[in-house]
PDB file of C-alpha atoms in Angstrom:
ATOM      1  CA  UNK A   1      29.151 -40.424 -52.196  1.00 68.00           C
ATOM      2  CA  UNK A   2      26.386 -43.015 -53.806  1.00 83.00           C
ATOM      3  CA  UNK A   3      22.928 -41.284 -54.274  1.00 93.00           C
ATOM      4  CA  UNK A   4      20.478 -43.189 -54.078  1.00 95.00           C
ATOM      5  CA  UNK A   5      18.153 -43.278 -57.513  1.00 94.00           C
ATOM      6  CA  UNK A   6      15.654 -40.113 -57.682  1.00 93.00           C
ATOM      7  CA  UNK A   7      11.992 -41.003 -57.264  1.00 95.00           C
ATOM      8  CA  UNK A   8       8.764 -40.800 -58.786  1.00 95.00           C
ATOM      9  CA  UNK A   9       6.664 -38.182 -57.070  1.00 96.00           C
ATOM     10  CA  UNK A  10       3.587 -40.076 -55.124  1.00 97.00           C
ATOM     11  CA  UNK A  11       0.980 -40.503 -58.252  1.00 96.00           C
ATOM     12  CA  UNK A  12      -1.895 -38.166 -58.208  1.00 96.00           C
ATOM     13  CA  UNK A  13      -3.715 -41.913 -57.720  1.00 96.00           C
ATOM     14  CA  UNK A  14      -2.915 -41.773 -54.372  1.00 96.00           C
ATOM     15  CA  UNK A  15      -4.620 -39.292 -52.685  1.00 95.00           C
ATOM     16  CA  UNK A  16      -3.308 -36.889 -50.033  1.00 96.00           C
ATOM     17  CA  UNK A  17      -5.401 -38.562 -46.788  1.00 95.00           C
ATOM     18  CA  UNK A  18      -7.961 -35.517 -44.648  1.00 94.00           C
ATOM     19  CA  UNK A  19      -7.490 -34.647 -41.695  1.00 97.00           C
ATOM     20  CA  UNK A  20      -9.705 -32.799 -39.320  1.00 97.00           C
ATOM     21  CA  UNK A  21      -7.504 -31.941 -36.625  1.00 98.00           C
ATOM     22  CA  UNK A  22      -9.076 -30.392 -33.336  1.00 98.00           C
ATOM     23  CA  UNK A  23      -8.613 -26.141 -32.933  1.00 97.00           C
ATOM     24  CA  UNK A  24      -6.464 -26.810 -29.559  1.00 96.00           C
ATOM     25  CA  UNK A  25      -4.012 -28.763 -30.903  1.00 98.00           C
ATOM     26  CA  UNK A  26      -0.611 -28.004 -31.300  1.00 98.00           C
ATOM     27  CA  UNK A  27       3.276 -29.652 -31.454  1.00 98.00           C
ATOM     28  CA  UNK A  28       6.142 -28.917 -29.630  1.00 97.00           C
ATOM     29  CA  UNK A  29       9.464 -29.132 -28.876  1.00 96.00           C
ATOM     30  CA  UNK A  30      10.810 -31.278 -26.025  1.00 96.00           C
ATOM     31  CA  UNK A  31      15.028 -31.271 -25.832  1.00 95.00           C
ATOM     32  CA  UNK A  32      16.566 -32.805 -23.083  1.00 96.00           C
ATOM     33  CA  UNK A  33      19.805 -32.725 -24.653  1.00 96.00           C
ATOM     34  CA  UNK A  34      22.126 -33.799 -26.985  1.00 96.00           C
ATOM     35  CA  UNK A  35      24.812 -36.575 -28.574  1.00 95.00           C
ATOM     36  CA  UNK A  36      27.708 -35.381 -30.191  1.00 96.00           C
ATOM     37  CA  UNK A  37      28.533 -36.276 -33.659  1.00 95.00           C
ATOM     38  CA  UNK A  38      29.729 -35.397 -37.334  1.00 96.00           C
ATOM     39  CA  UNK A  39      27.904 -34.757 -40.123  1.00 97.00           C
ATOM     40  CA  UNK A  40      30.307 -37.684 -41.583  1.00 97.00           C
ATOM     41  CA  UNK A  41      28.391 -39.864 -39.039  1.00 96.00           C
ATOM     42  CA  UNK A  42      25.092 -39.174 -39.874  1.00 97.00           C
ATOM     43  CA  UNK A  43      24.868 -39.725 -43.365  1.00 97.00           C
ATOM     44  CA  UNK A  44      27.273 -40.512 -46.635  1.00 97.00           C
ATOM     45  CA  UNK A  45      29.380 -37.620 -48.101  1.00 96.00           C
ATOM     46  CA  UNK A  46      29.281 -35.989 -44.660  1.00 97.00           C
ATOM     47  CA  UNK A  47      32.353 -33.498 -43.356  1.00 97.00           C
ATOM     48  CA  UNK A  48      33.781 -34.950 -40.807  1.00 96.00           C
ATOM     49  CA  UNK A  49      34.548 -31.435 -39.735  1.00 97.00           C
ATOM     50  CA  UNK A  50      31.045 -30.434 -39.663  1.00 97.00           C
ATOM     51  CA  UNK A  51      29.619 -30.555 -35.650  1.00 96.00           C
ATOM     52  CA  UNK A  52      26.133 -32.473 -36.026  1.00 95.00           C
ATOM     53  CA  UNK A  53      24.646 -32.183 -32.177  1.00 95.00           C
ATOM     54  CA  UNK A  54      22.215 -34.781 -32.506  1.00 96.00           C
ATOM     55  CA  UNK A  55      18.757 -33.768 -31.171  1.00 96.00           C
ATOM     56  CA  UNK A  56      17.552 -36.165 -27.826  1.00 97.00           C
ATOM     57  CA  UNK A  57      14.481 -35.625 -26.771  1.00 97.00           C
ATOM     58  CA  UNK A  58      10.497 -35.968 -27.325  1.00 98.00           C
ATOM     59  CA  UNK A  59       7.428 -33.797 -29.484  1.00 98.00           C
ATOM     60  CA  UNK A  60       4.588 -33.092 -27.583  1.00 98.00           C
ATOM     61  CA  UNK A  61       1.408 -33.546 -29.345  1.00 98.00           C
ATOM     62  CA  UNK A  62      -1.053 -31.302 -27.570  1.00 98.00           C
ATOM     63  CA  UNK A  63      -4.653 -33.298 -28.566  1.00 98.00           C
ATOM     64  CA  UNK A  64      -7.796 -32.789 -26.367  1.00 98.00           C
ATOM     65  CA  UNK A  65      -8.294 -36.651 -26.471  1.00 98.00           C
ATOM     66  CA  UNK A  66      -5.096 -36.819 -24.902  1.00 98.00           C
ATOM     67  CA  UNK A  67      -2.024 -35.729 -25.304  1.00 98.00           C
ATOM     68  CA  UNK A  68       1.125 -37.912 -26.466  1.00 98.00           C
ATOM     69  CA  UNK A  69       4.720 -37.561 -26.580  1.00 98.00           C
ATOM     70  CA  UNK A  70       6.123 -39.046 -29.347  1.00 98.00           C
ATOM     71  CA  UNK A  71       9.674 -40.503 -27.929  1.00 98.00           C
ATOM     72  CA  UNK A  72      10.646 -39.534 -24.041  1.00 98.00           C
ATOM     73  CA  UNK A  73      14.462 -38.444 -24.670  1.00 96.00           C
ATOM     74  CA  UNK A  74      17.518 -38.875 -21.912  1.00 96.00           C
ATOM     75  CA  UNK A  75      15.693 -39.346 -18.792  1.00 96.00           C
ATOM     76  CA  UNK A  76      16.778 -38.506 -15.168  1.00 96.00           C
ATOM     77  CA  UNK A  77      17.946 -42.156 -14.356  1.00 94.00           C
ATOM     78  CA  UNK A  78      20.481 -41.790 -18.097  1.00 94.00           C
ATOM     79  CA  UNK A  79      23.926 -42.061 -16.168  1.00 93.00           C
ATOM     80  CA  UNK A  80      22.901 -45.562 -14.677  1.00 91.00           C
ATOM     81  CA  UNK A  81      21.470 -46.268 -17.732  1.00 91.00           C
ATOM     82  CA  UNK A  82      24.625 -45.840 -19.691  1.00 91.00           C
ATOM     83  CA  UNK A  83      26.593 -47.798 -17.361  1.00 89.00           C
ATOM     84  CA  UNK A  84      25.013 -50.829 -18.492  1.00 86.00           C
ATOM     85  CA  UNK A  85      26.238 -50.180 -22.139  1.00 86.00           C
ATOM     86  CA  UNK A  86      28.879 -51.971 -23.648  1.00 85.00           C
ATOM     87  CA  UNK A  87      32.145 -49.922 -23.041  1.00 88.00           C
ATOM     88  CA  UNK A  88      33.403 -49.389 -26.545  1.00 86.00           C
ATOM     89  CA  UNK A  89      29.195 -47.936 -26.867  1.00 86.00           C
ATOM     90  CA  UNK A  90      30.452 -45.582 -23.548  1.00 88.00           C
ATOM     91  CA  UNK A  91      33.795 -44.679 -25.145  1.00 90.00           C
ATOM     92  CA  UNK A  92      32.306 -43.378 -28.634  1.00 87.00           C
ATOM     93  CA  UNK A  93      29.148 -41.813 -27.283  1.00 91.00           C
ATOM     94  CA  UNK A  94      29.693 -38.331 -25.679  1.00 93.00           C
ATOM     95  CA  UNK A  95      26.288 -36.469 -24.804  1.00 94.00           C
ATOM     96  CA  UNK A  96      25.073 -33.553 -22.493  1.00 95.00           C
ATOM     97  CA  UNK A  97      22.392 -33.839 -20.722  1.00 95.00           C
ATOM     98  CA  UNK A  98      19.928 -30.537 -20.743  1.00 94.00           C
ATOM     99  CA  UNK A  99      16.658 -31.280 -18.631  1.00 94.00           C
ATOM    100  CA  UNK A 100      14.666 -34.428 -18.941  1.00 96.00           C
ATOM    101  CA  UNK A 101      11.244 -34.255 -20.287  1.00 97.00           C
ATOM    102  CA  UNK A 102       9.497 -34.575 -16.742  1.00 97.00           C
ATOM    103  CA  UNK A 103      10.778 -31.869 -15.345  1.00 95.00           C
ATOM    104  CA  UNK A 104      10.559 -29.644 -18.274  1.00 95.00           C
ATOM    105  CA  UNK A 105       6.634 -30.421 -18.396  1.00 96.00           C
ATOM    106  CA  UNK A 106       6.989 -29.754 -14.549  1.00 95.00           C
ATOM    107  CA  UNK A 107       8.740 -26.715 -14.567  1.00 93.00           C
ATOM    108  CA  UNK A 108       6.099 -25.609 -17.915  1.00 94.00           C
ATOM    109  CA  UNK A 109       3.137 -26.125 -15.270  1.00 95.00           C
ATOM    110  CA  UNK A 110       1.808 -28.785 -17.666  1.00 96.00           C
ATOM    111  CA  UNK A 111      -1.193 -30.820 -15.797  1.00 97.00           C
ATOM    112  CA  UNK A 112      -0.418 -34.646 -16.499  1.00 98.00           C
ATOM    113  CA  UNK A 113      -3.616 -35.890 -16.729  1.00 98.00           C
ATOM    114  CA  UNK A 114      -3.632 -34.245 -19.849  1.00 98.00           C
ATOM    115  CA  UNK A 115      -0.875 -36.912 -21.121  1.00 98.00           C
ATOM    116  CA  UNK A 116      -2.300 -40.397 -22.411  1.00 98.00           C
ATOM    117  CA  UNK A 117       0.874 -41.914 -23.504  1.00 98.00           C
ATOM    118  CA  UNK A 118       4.315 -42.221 -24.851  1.00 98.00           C
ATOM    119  CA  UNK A 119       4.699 -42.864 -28.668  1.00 98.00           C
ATOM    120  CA  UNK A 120       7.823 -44.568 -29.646  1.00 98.00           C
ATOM    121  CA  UNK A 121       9.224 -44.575 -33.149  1.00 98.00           C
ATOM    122  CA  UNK A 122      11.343 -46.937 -32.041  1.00 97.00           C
ATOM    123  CA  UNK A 123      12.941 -48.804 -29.156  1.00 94.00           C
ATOM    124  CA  UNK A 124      16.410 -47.798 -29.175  1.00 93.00           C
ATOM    125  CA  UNK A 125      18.103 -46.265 -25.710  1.00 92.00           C
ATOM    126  CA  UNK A 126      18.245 -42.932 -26.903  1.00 94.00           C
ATOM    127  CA  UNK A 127      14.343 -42.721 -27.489  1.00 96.00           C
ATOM    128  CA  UNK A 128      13.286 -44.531 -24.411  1.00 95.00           C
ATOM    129  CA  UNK A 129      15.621 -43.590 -21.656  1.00 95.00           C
ATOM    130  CA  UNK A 130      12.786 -40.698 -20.042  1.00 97.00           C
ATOM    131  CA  UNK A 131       9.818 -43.716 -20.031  1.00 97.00           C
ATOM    132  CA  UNK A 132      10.663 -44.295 -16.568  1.00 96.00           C
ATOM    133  CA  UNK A 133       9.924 -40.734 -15.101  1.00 97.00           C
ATOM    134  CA  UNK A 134       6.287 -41.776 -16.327  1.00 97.00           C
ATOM    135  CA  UNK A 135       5.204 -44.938 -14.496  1.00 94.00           C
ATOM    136  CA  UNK A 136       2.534 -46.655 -15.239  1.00 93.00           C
ATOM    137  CA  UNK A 137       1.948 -44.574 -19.032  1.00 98.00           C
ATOM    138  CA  UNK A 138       1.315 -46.644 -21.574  1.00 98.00           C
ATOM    139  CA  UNK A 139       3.985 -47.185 -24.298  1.00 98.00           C
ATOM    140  CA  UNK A 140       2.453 -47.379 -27.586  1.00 98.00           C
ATOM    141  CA  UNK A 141       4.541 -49.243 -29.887  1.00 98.00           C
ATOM    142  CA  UNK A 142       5.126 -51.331 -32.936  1.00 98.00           C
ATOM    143  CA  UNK A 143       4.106 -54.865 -32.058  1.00 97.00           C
ATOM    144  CA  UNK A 144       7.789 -56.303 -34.034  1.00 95.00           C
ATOM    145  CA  UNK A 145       9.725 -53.458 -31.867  1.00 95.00           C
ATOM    146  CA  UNK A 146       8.621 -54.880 -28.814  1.00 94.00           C
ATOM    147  CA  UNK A 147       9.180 -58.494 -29.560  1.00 92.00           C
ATOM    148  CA  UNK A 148      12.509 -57.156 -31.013  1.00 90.00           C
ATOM    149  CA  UNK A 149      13.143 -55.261 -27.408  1.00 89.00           C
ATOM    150  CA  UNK A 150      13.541 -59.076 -25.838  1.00 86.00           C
ATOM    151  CA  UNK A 151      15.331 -61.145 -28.647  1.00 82.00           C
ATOM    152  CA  UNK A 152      19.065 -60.480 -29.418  1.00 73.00           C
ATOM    153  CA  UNK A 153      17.944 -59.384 -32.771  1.00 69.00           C
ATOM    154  CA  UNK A 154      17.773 -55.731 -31.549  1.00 73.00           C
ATOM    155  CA  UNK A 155      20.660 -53.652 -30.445  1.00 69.00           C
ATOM    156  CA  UNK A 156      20.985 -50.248 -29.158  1.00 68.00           C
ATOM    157  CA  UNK A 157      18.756 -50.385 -25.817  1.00 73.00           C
ATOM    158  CA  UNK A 158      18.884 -50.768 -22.196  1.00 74.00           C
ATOM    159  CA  UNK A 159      18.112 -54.112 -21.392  1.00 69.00           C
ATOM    160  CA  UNK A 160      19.878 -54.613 -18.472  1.00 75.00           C
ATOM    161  CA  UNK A 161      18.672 -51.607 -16.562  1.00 82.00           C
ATOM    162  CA  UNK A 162      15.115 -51.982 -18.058  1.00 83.00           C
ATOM    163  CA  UNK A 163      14.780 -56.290 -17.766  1.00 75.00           C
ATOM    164  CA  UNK A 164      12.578 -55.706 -15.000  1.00 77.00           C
ATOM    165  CA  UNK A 165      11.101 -52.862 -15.463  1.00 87.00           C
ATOM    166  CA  UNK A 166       7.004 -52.875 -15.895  1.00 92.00           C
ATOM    167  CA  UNK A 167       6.473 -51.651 -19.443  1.00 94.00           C
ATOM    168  CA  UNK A 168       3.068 -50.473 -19.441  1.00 97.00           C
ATOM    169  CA  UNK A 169       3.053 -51.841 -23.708  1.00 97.00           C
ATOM    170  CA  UNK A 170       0.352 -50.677 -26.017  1.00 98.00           C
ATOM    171  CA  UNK A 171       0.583 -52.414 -29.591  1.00 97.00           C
ATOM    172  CA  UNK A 172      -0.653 -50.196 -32.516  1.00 98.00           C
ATOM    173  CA  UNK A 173      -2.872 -51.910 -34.662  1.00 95.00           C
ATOM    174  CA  UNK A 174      -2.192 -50.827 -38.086  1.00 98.00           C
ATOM    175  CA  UNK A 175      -5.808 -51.774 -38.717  1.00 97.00           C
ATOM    176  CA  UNK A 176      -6.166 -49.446 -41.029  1.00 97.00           C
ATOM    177  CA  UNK A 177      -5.851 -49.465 -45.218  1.00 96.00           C
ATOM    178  CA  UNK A 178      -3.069 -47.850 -47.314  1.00 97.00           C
ATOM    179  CA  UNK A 179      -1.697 -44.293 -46.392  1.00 98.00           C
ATOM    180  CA  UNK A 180       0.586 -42.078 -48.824  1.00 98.00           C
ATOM    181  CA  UNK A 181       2.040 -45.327 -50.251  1.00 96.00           C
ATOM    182  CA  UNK A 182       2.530 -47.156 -47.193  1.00 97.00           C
ATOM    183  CA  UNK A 183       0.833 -50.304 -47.053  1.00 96.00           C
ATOM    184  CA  UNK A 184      -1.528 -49.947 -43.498  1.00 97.00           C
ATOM    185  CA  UNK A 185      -2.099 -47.599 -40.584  1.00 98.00           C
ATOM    186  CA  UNK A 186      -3.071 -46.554 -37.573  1.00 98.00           C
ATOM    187  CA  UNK A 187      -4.955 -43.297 -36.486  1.00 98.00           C
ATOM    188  CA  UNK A 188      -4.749 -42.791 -33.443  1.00 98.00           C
ATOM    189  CA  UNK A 189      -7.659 -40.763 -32.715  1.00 98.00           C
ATOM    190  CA  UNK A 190      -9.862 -41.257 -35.684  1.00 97.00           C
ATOM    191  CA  UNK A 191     -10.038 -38.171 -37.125  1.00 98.00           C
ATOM    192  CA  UNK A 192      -6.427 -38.305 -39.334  1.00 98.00           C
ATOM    193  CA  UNK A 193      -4.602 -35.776 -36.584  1.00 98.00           C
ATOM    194  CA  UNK A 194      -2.187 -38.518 -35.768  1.00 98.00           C
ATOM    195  CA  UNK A 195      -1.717 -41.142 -38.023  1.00 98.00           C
ATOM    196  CA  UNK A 196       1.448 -43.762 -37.683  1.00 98.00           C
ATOM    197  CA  UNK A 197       2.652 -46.420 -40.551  1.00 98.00           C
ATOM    198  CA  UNK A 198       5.334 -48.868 -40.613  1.00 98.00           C
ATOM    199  CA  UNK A 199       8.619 -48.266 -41.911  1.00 98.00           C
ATOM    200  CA  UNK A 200      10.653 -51.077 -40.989  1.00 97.00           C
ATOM    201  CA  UNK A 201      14.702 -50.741 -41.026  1.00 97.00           C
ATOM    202  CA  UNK A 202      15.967 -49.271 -38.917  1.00 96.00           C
ATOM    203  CA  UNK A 203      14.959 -51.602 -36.190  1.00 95.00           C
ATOM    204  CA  UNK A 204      12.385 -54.621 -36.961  1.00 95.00           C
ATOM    205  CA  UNK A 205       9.216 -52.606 -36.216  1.00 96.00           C
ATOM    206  CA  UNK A 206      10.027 -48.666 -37.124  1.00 98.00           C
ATOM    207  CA  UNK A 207       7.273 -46.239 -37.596  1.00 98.00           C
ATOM    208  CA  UNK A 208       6.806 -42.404 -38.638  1.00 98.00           C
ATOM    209  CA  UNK A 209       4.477 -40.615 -37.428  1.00 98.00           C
ATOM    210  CA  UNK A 210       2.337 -37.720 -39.294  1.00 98.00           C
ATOM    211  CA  UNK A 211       0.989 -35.068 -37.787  1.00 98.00           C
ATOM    212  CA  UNK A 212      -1.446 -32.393 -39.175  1.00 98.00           C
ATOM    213  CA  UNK A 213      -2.215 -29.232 -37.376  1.00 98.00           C
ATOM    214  CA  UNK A 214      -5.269 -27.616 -37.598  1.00 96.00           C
ATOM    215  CA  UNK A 215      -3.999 -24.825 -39.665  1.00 90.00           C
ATOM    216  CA  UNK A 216      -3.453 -27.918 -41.812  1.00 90.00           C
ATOM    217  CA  UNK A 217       0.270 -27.796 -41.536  1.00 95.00           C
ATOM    218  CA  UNK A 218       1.297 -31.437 -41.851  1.00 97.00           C
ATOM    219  CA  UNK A 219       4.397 -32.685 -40.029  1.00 98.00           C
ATOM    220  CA  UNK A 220       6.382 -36.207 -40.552  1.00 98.00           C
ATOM    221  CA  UNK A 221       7.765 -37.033 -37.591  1.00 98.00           C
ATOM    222  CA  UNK A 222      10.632 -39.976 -39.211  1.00 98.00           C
ATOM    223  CA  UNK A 223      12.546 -41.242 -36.716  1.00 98.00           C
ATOM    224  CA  UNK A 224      15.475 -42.903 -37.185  1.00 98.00           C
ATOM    225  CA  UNK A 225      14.709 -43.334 -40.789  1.00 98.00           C
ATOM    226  CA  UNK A 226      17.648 -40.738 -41.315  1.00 98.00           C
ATOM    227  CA  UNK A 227      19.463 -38.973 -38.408  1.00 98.00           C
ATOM    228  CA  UNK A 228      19.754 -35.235 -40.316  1.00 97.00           C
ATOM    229  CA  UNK A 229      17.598 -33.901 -43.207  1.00 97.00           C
ATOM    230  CA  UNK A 230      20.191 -34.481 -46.104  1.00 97.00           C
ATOM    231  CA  UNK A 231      19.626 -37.980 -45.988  1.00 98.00           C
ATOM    232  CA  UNK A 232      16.755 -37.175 -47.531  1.00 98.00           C
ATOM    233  CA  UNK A 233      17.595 -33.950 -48.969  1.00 97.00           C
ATOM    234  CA  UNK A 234      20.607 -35.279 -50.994  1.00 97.00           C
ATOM    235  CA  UNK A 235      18.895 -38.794 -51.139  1.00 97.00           C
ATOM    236  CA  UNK A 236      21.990 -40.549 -49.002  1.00 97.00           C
ATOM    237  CA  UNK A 237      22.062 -43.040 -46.949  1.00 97.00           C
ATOM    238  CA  UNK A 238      24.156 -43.466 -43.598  1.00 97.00           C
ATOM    239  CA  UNK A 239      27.577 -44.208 -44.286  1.00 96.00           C
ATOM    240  CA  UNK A 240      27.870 -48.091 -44.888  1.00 95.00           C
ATOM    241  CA  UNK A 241      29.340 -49.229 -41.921  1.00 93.00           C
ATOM    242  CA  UNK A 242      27.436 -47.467 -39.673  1.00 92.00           C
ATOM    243  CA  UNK A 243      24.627 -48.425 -41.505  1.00 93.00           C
ATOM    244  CA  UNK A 244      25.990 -52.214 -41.538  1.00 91.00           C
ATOM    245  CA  UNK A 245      25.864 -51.808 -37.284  1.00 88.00           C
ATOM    246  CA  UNK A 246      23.209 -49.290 -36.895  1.00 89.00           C
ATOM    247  CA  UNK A 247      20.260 -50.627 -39.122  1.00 94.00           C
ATOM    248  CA  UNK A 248      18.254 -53.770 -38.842  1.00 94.00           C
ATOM    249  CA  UNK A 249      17.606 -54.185 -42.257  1.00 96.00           C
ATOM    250  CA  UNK A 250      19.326 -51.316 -44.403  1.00 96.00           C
ATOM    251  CA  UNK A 251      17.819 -52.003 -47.289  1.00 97.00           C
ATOM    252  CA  UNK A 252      14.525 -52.069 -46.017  1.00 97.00           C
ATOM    253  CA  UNK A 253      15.555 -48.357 -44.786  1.00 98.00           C
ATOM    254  CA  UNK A 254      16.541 -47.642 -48.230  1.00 97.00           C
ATOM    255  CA  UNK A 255      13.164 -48.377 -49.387  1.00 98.00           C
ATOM    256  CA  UNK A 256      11.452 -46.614 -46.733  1.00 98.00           C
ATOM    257  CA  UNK A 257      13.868 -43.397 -47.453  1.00 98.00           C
ATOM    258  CA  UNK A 258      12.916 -43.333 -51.048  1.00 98.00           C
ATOM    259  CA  UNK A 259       9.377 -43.270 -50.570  1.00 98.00           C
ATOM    260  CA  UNK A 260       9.385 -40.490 -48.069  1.00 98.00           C
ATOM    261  CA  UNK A 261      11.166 -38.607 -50.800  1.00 98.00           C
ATOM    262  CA  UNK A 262       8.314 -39.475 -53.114  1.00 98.00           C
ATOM    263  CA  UNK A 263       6.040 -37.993 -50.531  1.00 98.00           C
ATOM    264  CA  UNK A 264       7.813 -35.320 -50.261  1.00 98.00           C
ATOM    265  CA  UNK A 265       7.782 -34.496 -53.934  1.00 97.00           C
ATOM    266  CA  UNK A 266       4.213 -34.493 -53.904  1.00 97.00           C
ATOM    267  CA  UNK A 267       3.419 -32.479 -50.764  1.00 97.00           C
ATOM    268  CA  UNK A 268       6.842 -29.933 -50.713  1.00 97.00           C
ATOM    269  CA  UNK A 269       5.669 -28.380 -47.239  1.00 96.00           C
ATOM    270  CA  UNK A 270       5.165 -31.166 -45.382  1.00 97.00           C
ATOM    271  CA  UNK A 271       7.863 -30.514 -42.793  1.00 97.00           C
ATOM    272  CA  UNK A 272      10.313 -33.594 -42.219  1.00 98.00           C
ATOM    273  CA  UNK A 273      11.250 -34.180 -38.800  1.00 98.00           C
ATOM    274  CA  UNK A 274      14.379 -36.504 -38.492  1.00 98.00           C
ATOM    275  CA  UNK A 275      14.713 -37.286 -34.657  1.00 98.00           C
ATOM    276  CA  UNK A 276      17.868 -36.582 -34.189  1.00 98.00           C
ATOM    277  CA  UNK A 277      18.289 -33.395 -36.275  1.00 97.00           C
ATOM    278  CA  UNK A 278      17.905 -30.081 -34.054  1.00 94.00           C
ATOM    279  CA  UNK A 279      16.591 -27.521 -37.022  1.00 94.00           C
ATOM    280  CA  UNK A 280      13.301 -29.368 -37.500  1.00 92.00           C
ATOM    281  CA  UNK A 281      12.687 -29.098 -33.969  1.00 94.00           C
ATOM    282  CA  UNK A 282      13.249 -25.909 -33.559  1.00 90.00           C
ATOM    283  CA  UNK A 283      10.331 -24.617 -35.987  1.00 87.00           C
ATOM    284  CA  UNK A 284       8.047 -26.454 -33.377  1.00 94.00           C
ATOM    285  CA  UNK A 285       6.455 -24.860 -30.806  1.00 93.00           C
ATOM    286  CA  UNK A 286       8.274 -24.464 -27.310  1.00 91.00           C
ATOM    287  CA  UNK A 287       7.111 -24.933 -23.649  1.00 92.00           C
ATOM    288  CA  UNK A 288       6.373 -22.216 -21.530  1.00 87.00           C
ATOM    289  CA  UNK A 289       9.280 -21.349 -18.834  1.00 71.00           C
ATOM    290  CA  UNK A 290      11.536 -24.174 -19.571  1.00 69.00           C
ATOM    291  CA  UNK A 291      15.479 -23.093 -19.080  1.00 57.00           C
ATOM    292  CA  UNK A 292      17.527 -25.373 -21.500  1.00 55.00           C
ATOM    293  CA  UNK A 293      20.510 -24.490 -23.562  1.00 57.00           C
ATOM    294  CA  UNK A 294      17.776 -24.280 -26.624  1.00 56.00           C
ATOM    295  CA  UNK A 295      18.147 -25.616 -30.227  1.00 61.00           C
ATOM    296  CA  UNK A 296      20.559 -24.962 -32.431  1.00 55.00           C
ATOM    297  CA  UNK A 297      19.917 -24.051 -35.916  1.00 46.00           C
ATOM    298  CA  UNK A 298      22.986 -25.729 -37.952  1.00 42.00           C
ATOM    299  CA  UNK A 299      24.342 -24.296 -41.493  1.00 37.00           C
ATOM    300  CA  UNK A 300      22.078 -26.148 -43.986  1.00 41.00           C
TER     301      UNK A 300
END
């Protein structure tokens, strides 16, 4: 196992951005299921006797300007979905399906007018499958992911079931100047709650999301940047040839992963939320009356 070189902490030059987030705010937990995996999978130096359930599904960011879920998880139309994957993609990818995200905010009570949007960290099949149980919500996304969605350059998604489907796309702007190291971003609301940069990699137009609470807890939701928390932890980066099929640009991803470890360095409880690993996920919040088999909290 190759680590990758330990970083610099952020430099006190670069100043931790505010936030004021709003008192009725809050983030939480969406699973709709899972993919089954190894740990030898997800990143380099990985057992390949060590079950890694990968985490599908969506974060709910309660905001009183609107609320936004960041990724929609399997939604209820996945089976015909998969069936338009490749079949070596159907042979080697084994999931369970728990609830999909619509019906968990039904079954929750949750009033959708209260929900402005989906956020996507990317636009792979695994974080877009739910979008359409929401018709008609926008789809705030990366302006390169969205080109990328069309072109042959990007892999992983449902094309054929989605070619005609009416995307209701919202490009980010990234209007804004440098945050934590990264070079622009984009607040969503204005008042540093929500605040998405570009971490290109993974696919062409990757972002992360942070989040800060109003207890001032400060979240990073990652994406695909690494699929569990050692690829960070243990500064690894997926196993080469999964990396050499799975990631856009890898090294781009490389870069990307090293900086979040800088940021981490300087701010040690910001909480790192891969999407695909279940423990982050499961210090979030959770909806009201919502029957799923629940997260799992794995060894490490």
């Amino acid at each position: 196992m190759k680590q990758l070189p330990e970083p610099s902490p952020l430099p006190e030059s670069i100043p931790i951005p505010k936030a004021d987030p709003p008192a009725e705010m809050d983030l939480v937990a969406v699973p709709t299921g899972v993919n089954h995996r190894t740990a030898a999978y997800a990143y380099a130096g990985g057992s390949v006797f060590d079950r890694r359930d990968f985490y599908i599904g969506a974060a709910l960011i309660e905001h009183p300007r609107g609320d936004l879920l960041v990724d929609s998880g399997f939604g209820r139309d996945i089976a015909k979905q998969m069936a338009t994957m490749p079949r070596l993609f159907r042979k080697l990818t084994k999931y369970d399906v728990w609830k999909p995200a619509v019906a968990q905010l039904e079954a929750a009570g949750y009033d959708f007018s209260r929900l402005s949007g989906i956020l996507l960290t990317h636009a792979h099949w695994d974080h877009m499958s739910g979008i359409p149980d929401f018709p008609d919500l926008p789809v705030l996304i990366s302006r390169r992911d969205r080109a990328a969605f069309y072109s042959r350059e990007m892999f992983g998604n449902f094309r054929g079931f989605f070619q005609e489907f009416p995307f209701n796309w919202q490009d980010l702007s990234f209007a804004g100047g440098p945050y934590l190291g990264f070079p622009r971003h984009h607040d969503v609301y204005g008042d540093g709650s929500i605040v998405c940069v570009q971490a290109p990699g993974h696919t062409p137009g990757s972002i992360i999301v942070f989040v800060t609470l109003p207890n001032q807890v400060r979240y990073a939701l990652v994406g695909d940047l690494v699929w569990q928390r050692e690829g960070l932890t243990r500064r690894v980066q997926r196993p080469f040839p999964i990396r050499r099929l799975g990631d856009f640009d890898a090294e781009g991803n490389r870069q990307n992963i090293l900086r979040m470890i800088s940021i981490m360095q300087r701010i040690p409880d910001l909480i790192v939320v891969p999407a695909h690993d279940q423990r982050a996920f499961a210090e979030m919040s959770q909806l009201p009356n919502v029957t799923t088999k629940g997260l799992i909290l794995s060894t490490e």
